[in-house]
Structure formats: structure tokens, C-alpha cells
Amino acid sequence: MAGKDHKELLSAKLERMSLRQKIGQMTMAERLSTTAEDVRRHSLGAILCGGGSHPGNNELVDWIAMNDAFWQAAMDEEGSPGIPPLVGVDAVHGHGNLKGATVFPHNIGLGAAGDPQLVAEIARATAREILASGLEWNFAPALSVARNCKWGRSYESFGSDPALVARLGASYVEALQGERVIACVKHWVGDGGTWQGMDQGDTALPWEELEATHIAPYLPSLQAGALTVMVSFNSWNGDKCHGHRFLVTELLKQRLGFAGIVLSDWNGIDYLDADYAIAVRKSVNAGLDMFMVPERWREFIDTLEGQVREGHVELARIDDAVRRILRVKSRYGLLDMPRPAHRAKTGNADFACAAHRDLARKAARQSQVLLKNERQALPLGREQRILVAGKNAHNLGHQCGGWTVSWQGESGNGTITGETIWQGIQALAPQAVLDESLDGSGADPRLHDVAVVVIGETPYAEGHGDIRHGDHLFAEAGAMINGLMNPLDAYAKSLVLAETHPEDLACIRSIAARGIPVVTVLVSGRPLIIDAEIDASAAFVASWLPGAEGRGVAEVLMGEHDFSGRLPLPWPGPEHGDGLLVEAGAAFPAGHGLGLSATRQRLGENAIDATSPEQVAGVRRI
Ligand code: BGC
Ligand code: BGC
């Protein structure tokens, strides 16, 4: 990132700061628990807007006014160090907390698209929307390597291949920071490798495997200059990353030379020890620099001050943390920028512009993976009488997933701007109809040539997205971990879709039983065991969480573009109820994905050249 390093200015600022002001800089509070006056009085270093947390009416102007007030408070009072806070948000698939923002596919779909250029374009668009809202920092990208799809954050991962995660992650970081929004690679380290895929659980691995699988993906992003790293809730061989001096100080800072900010996750230090003073001391001494203490921030400041005064934490450690924070602020240019309301890109017309929505549509299209295509079910023809059914056919909230408008995600079409998969099909195939009951009961072979059944999961985010066959597993995980856990209710008990969502198979079967070929589109944050659904369908598409531009999904179904998505992880077969993503016995290997040209090959001599979209659409017409 450009910007002069105000080394002397920073040292001078540091020298003039009191211990409490320094600790203030190390503190990140949540906007709901803070006021501008708090920012001034406590010299708070950063503010976060958690999942679903938004100012005012959640319009662009509300966000701009919010950060402007924080900035003003930090700058105008005599006696304060005059350092604006950094304000961050989880724009993990677009600036999803904001009403009307462009919503891109979640990372797992981008892993399927597998294109670093596409990821860079998305990062740039996301950055422009963040800048439009007057903010500076994005808690993205996740460089998680998902190794067990029971993990509810699998969709935040680009896939199970460290090389793929490394490539796409670095592309995101470079593009985001190139547009002047600070990136935060997360969660350091091993979040995707926990036992049973349990969020915040234990990643039990020998060093060599931790390094090759979970650490390696960070290297290109760090080389690209990622300015911040968020520590993970998980443990490594029983020891929590939030208190891990080796992983944070020796490895990340010393060996890998990371000079930016190491940030704790949401209340992440709380689980180190029941005694808060010990938890604080342990995490600061492990090498964390900034602390996401959303509500407890006052107590954090008092506690850390006490720990320094009692000699448990050295002043040199505090100075190192604050120097890093000031260095990032200075490299980013925050100290030279005008107030948020007056910045050149604030309020820019790029927010949710047509070009961004086109990009989201393209990304949705490129992320679709065709797993089965028989009886020439795909592509669909524009003139066909298509019945569209299934609970996820006309539901923007479901197709966007978690971290959209709210933390765990939405249901329905009321809060997100975009087009559902049904609306996308309708726009391209005028004779298509929506089965209003969504359960397939409206299917009639005299009226419908083919059915598109959109099934799958409903939204979830961290913790609540896990699949866990019994709550005793928490106790077992707890016994593996040195510290505390934060139990949250799981999404389901089984990875077998027919057990978790029997309504989906029922819908497919009820339509297929009437002799109508079924094209199934699975909306989900992860691969699921779907043998029964695949068997009952003529064609099957893994759609992931395609985001708010459902027309992208329709475009490949209609053959306007060929399918190009490839599985970013092995797809579990019936014997993989444990969720482990391994090639042996996989239903489909990583890298699998059919194209419509495969259909052409099967059609044999009379095949129509599938290279022209018109002709592809015509296949079904003759
Ligand atoms: C998540 C992080 C996120 C943070 C702020 C945490 O619970 O683990 O990924 O950045 O909250 O919303
Ligand atoms: C917040 C999220 C955060 C989570 C952690 C939620 O209330 O909105 O941002 O990650 O809590 O528990």
C-alpha cells in the first residue's frame, strides 16, 4: 500500500501517549456499545460493526455519518492523541451488512469458479462499496481450508485445497488493498481443520501438516502486504490460538516477518481462562496487538492497565502493539485523510451499480457446478414450459446465506436487493411458471415439459451452521481443549440431506413420479450427502450460495453460457457421514464438473455445436 511512513511522527505520538491511551488504541469496540464520545475519551483504536449491526436506517448516509462522528471525536479534542479509529466490517461476500449492497457468491462458490481474476474484480467492487460507506477495513478474506463439511463456516472457505485458497486469497488481498481498503486474513490458524468440523474446536495435527495445509495459504497474502491478521477461535493440539505465543509471535511475527496488526476475534480472549485478568495477560503476551472486545471493552482497558502496573505485561509489549497499530494507520494513509464525509470515494456512485451487479451475476454463473446431466435435461430451452419449484426457488435470503443483512442470514425477499433464481429463469424463459406451493404439487405433465427444483439449506453462520450428531460432542471437544468453549445450537444432526431436509426429496420425487424430468439445483453452503436426490433427478447442479443475482444461475441452466465451475473439494459419498473431505470413496472428486459439451458428446452424431449460446438453447427445441 502506498503512503509515507511517518516514523518520527509515530514515535512522537507514541511518546506523548499515556498508558491508558495506548491501551485505548489496542481496543476495538462494537458500534452498539460505543459512542463518539467514548472514542474521544478512551482513544479507542478501532470500531467494528458486527454481523447485522448497522447505524440508523442502514442507508449509505447513516454509515458515512457514523464514521464521520467517530473521526471527528478522535480528532477535535485537546489532550487526545488525534488518531482516528479504523472502522471495520465483515464484507465477506460484498458489503452485505448494508441495505441494497451488491451480494456476491460466498467463497466456496468462488473456489468452484477458481478464477483469481474474478476474485480480484469482486474484491475491487467490494472495496468501492466499502469506501462509498466511508469505512476503511474489511474482515476478509477467510483463508480457511475446509477439511470437514460439518463445519458451518465451510462456505467462507475457497475449498479444501491449500494451493487454491492461497491463490484466490492473495488475489483478493491485493485487489482490496489496491483500492485502499485494509484486508484482514483470517482465522489464524487451522480454523477449517477442527475435530468433527466443530466451530471453535481443536485442530489436532502434527506441525508439518498444520504448516502444509493451514499455514501455507497465508504466505502469498502476507507477501502481498495484508495489513491485518485475525486470530482463530480454534485450538491447535489443545492450545487456543488466542493465547499461542509460538503461533502468533514466533511464527507469524518473527519467522514470517508480519509487521501489521494481529487482531483477536469476537470475545476470543474470553475463552482462554475463566479469570479475565489471566485471559487478557495471556493473549497480550502471546503477541496479539488489537482486541475485539465488542461489549466488554471498558473492562478490558482497566484489566490490561492493571496487568501492566502489576508487572504481568511489559510496557515494551504494549509499545510494540501500539507501534504496529500506528504503522498500519499511517501506511494506510488514515493520518492524512480528510474526515470520512469528505473523502473522494465516500458516497460514490459505484455502490450497488449495474456493473457490480453484472459482476455478481457473472460470478454466480461461473460458480455453478454441473454434477449430472442425463436425458438431455440441460440446457433448458427458452420456449419450454418450465415448472420452477422447491423451497429455495424464490428466496433471496436463502440463496445469499449467512452474513447477509444479518449475522445468521435472512429468509424471504424483503431485505435484500436482487433477483431470485426463479426470477432469473422467468426473465429468460417466458413460459416458465412458479409452483406457488413450492412443494411440487402444482406439477402437471400436460402443462410442464421439465421442472427446475431448487432445494437445499436455509441460512446459517458460524456456530449455528455446524452439523453435530449429538451435544455430548461438545463435552468431548471441551476435554481436548485447554480453556473454555462457547456452545451454540447446531444446524442439524446429519449431513444426509434426505434426513435433514426430507421436504426436498419429497418435492423432487413427487414431480418425477408424474413423468416430468427434474433438474435439481442445490443451494447450500457445503457439499451434502445427496445420493437419493441425484438418483431421482435427470440433472443436478451444485449452486453453493450464489448471492443475490439469481439470473447467473438461470443463464447456465438455459445454456446461455456453458457450465465452467469445478468442485473446490471432494464431494462426500454415503460413507462420509463424518464429514471428512477426502478423495477416497468420494461421490465426486475435487475438480469434477461437467460442461454442456459433455451433453453434446453423449448426443452423438446429431449433436449440435454447443459453442454458440443460441444453438445450445436450441438443443431442447428440436
Ligand atoms: C467471526 C469473525 C468476524 C467477527 C466480527 C466473529 O465471530 O469469527 O469472522 O470477523 O466475528 O464480526
Ligand atoms: C455478531 C457477529 C459476531 C458474533 C459472535 C454476533 O452477535 O453480530 O458479528 O461474529 O456475534 O458471537
mmCIF file of N, CA and C in Angstrom, residues 93 103 106 392 394-402 404-405 408-416 420 457-460 523 545 547-548:
data_model
loop_
_atom_site.group_PDB
_atom_site.id
_atom_site.type_symbol
_atom_site.label_atom_id
_atom_site.label_comp_id
_atom_site.label_asym_id
_atom_site.label_seq_id
_atom_site.Cartn_x
_atom_site.Cartn_y
_atom_site.Cartn_z
ATOM 1 N N HIS A 93 -18.870 -11.298 1.430
ATOM 2 C CA HIS A 93 -19.299 -11.600 0.054
ATOM 3 C C HIS A 93 -20.031 -10.375 -0.490
ATOM 4 N N VAL A 103 -24.513 -8.312 -3.539
ATOM 5 C CA VAL A 103 -24.177 -9.533 -2.798
ATOM 6 C C VAL A 103 -23.626 -10.586 -3.765
ATOM 7 N N HIS A 106 -20.797 -16.659 -1.976
ATOM 8 C CA HIS A 106 -19.842 -16.910 -0.897
ATOM 9 C C HIS A 106 -18.599 -17.595 -1.466
ATOM 10 N N ASN A 392 -36.164 -23.210 -2.215
ATOM 11 C CA ASN A 392 -35.151 -22.169 -2.429
ATOM 12 C C ASN A 392 -35.249 -21.508 -3.805
ATOM 13 N N HIS A 394 -37.438 -19.230 -4.885
ATOM 14 C CA HIS A 394 -37.809 -17.815 -4.891
ATOM 15 C C HIS A 394 -37.553 -17.237 -3.505
ATOM 16 N N ASN A 395 -36.275 -17.247 -3.109
ATOM 17 C CA ASN A 395 -35.936 -16.816 -1.765
ATOM 18 C C ASN A 395 -34.513 -16.235 -1.746
ATOM 19 N N LEU A 396 -34.461 -14.917 -1.842
ATOM 20 C CA LEU A 396 -33.164 -14.235 -1.894
ATOM 21 C C LEU A 396 -32.326 -14.497 -0.643
ATOM 22 N N GLY A 397 -32.998 -14.504 0.498
ATOM 23 C CA GLY A 397 -32.275 -14.741 1.751
ATOM 24 C C GLY A 397 -31.581 -16.091 1.715
ATOM 25 N N HIS A 398 -32.302 -17.123 1.254
ATOM 26 C CA HIS A 398 -31.725 -18.467 1.242
ATOM 27 C C HIS A 398 -30.563 -18.561 0.256
ATOM 28 N N GLN A 399 -30.683 -17.926 -0.902
ATOM 29 C CA GLN A 399 -29.604 -18.083 -1.880
ATOM 30 C C GLN A 399 -28.372 -17.244 -1.515
ATOM 31 N N CYS A 400 -28.548 -16.290 -0.589
ATOM 32 C CA CYS A 400 -27.393 -15.488 -0.152
ATOM 33 C C CYS A 400 -26.692 -16.092 1.058
ATOM 34 N N GLY A 401 -27.429 -16.787 1.931
ATOM 35 C CA GLY A 401 -26.813 -17.422 3.095
ATOM 36 C C GLY A 401 -26.490 -16.452 4.220
ATOM 37 N N GLY A 402 -25.648 -16.891 5.139
ATOM 38 C CA GLY A 402 -25.287 -16.100 6.319
ATOM 39 C C GLY A 402 -24.495 -14.859 5.944
ATOM 40 N N THR A 404 -25.472 -11.868 5.536
ATOM 41 C CA THR A 404 -26.165 -11.016 4.569
ATOM 42 C C THR A 404 -27.250 -10.266 5.331
ATOM 43 N N VAL A 405 -27.128 -8.996 5.429
ATOM 44 C CA VAL A 405 -28.013 -8.112 6.177
ATOM 45 C C VAL A 405 -27.981 -8.441 7.682
ATOM 46 N N GLN A 408 -26.752 -14.277 10.942
ATOM 47 C CA GLN A 408 -27.061 -15.652 10.536
ATOM 48 C C GLN A 408 -27.793 -15.706 9.196
ATOM 49 N N GLY A 409 -28.114 -14.569 8.618
ATOM 50 C CA GLY A 409 -28.766 -14.549 7.308
ATOM 51 C C GLY A 409 -30.271 -14.408 7.414
ATOM 52 N N GLU A 410 -30.885 -14.228 6.259
ATOM 53 C CA GLU A 410 -32.297 -13.860 6.172
ATOM 54 C C GLU A 410 -33.108 -14.958 5.493
ATOM 55 N N SER A 411 -34.415 -14.856 5.622
ATOM 56 C CA SER A 411 -35.289 -15.711 4.830
ATOM 57 C C SER A 411 -36.269 -14.791 4.113
ATOM 58 N N GLY A 412 -36.526 -15.079 2.842
ATOM 59 C CA GLY A 412 -37.501 -14.272 2.111
ATOM 60 C C GLY A 412 -36.859 -13.213 1.242
ATOM 61 N N ASN A 413 -37.730 -12.391 0.642
ATOM 62 C CA ASN A 413 -37.281 -11.441 -0.373
ATOM 63 C C ASN A 413 -37.391 -9.985 0.066
ATOM 64 N N GLY A 414 -37.628 -9.774 1.351
ATOM 65 C CA GLY A 414 -37.921 -8.412 1.796
ATOM 66 C C GLY A 414 -36.727 -7.509 2.034
ATOM 67 N N THR A 415 -35.562 -8.074 2.346
ATOM 68 C CA THR A 415 -34.482 -7.203 2.822
ATOM 69 C C THR A 415 -33.278 -7.104 1.890
ATOM 70 N N ILE A 416 -33.225 -7.955 0.890
ATOM 71 C CA ILE A 416 -32.034 -7.999 0.024
ATOM 72 C C ILE A 416 -32.436 -7.557 -1.381
ATOM 73 N N THR A 420 -34.187 -13.501 -7.607
ATOM 74 C CA THR A 420 -34.121 -14.902 -7.186
ATOM 75 C C THR A 420 -33.824 -15.777 -8.402
ATOM 76 N N GLU A 457 -30.185 -25.943 1.779
ATOM 77 C CA GLU A 457 -30.123 -25.465 3.152
ATOM 78 C C GLU A 457 -30.803 -24.100 3.296
ATOM 79 N N THR A 458 -31.071 -23.768 4.529
ATOM 80 C CA THR A 458 -31.524 -22.416 4.869
ATOM 81 C C THR A 458 -30.349 -21.724 5.575
ATOM 82 N N PRO A 459 -30.348 -20.386 5.662
ATOM 83 C CA PRO A 459 -29.129 -19.683 6.090
ATOM 84 C C PRO A 459 -28.657 -19.986 7.515
ATOM 85 N N TYR A 460 -27.363 -19.889 7.643
ATOM 86 C CA TYR A 460 -26.709 -20.014 8.941
ATOM 87 C C TYR A 460 -25.342 -19.351 8.842
ATOM 88 N N VAL A 523 -28.963 -25.420 -3.378
ATOM 89 C CA VAL A 523 -28.409 -24.216 -2.756
ATOM 90 C C VAL A 523 -27.903 -24.638 -1.374
ATOM 91 N N LEU A 545 -23.853 -20.946 -2.516
ATOM 92 C CA LEU A 545 -24.691 -19.808 -2.098
ATOM 93 C C LEU A 545 -24.411 -18.706 -3.120
ATOM 94 N N GLY A 547 -25.544 -15.919 -4.116
ATOM 95 C CA GLY A 547 -25.672 -14.472 -3.939
ATOM 96 C C GLY A 547 -26.970 -13.956 -4.526
ATOM 97 N N ALA A 548 -27.032 -12.640 -4.684
ATOM 98 C CA ALA A 548 -28.321 -12.005 -4.969
ATOM 99 C C ALA A 548 -28.659 -11.910 -6.449
#
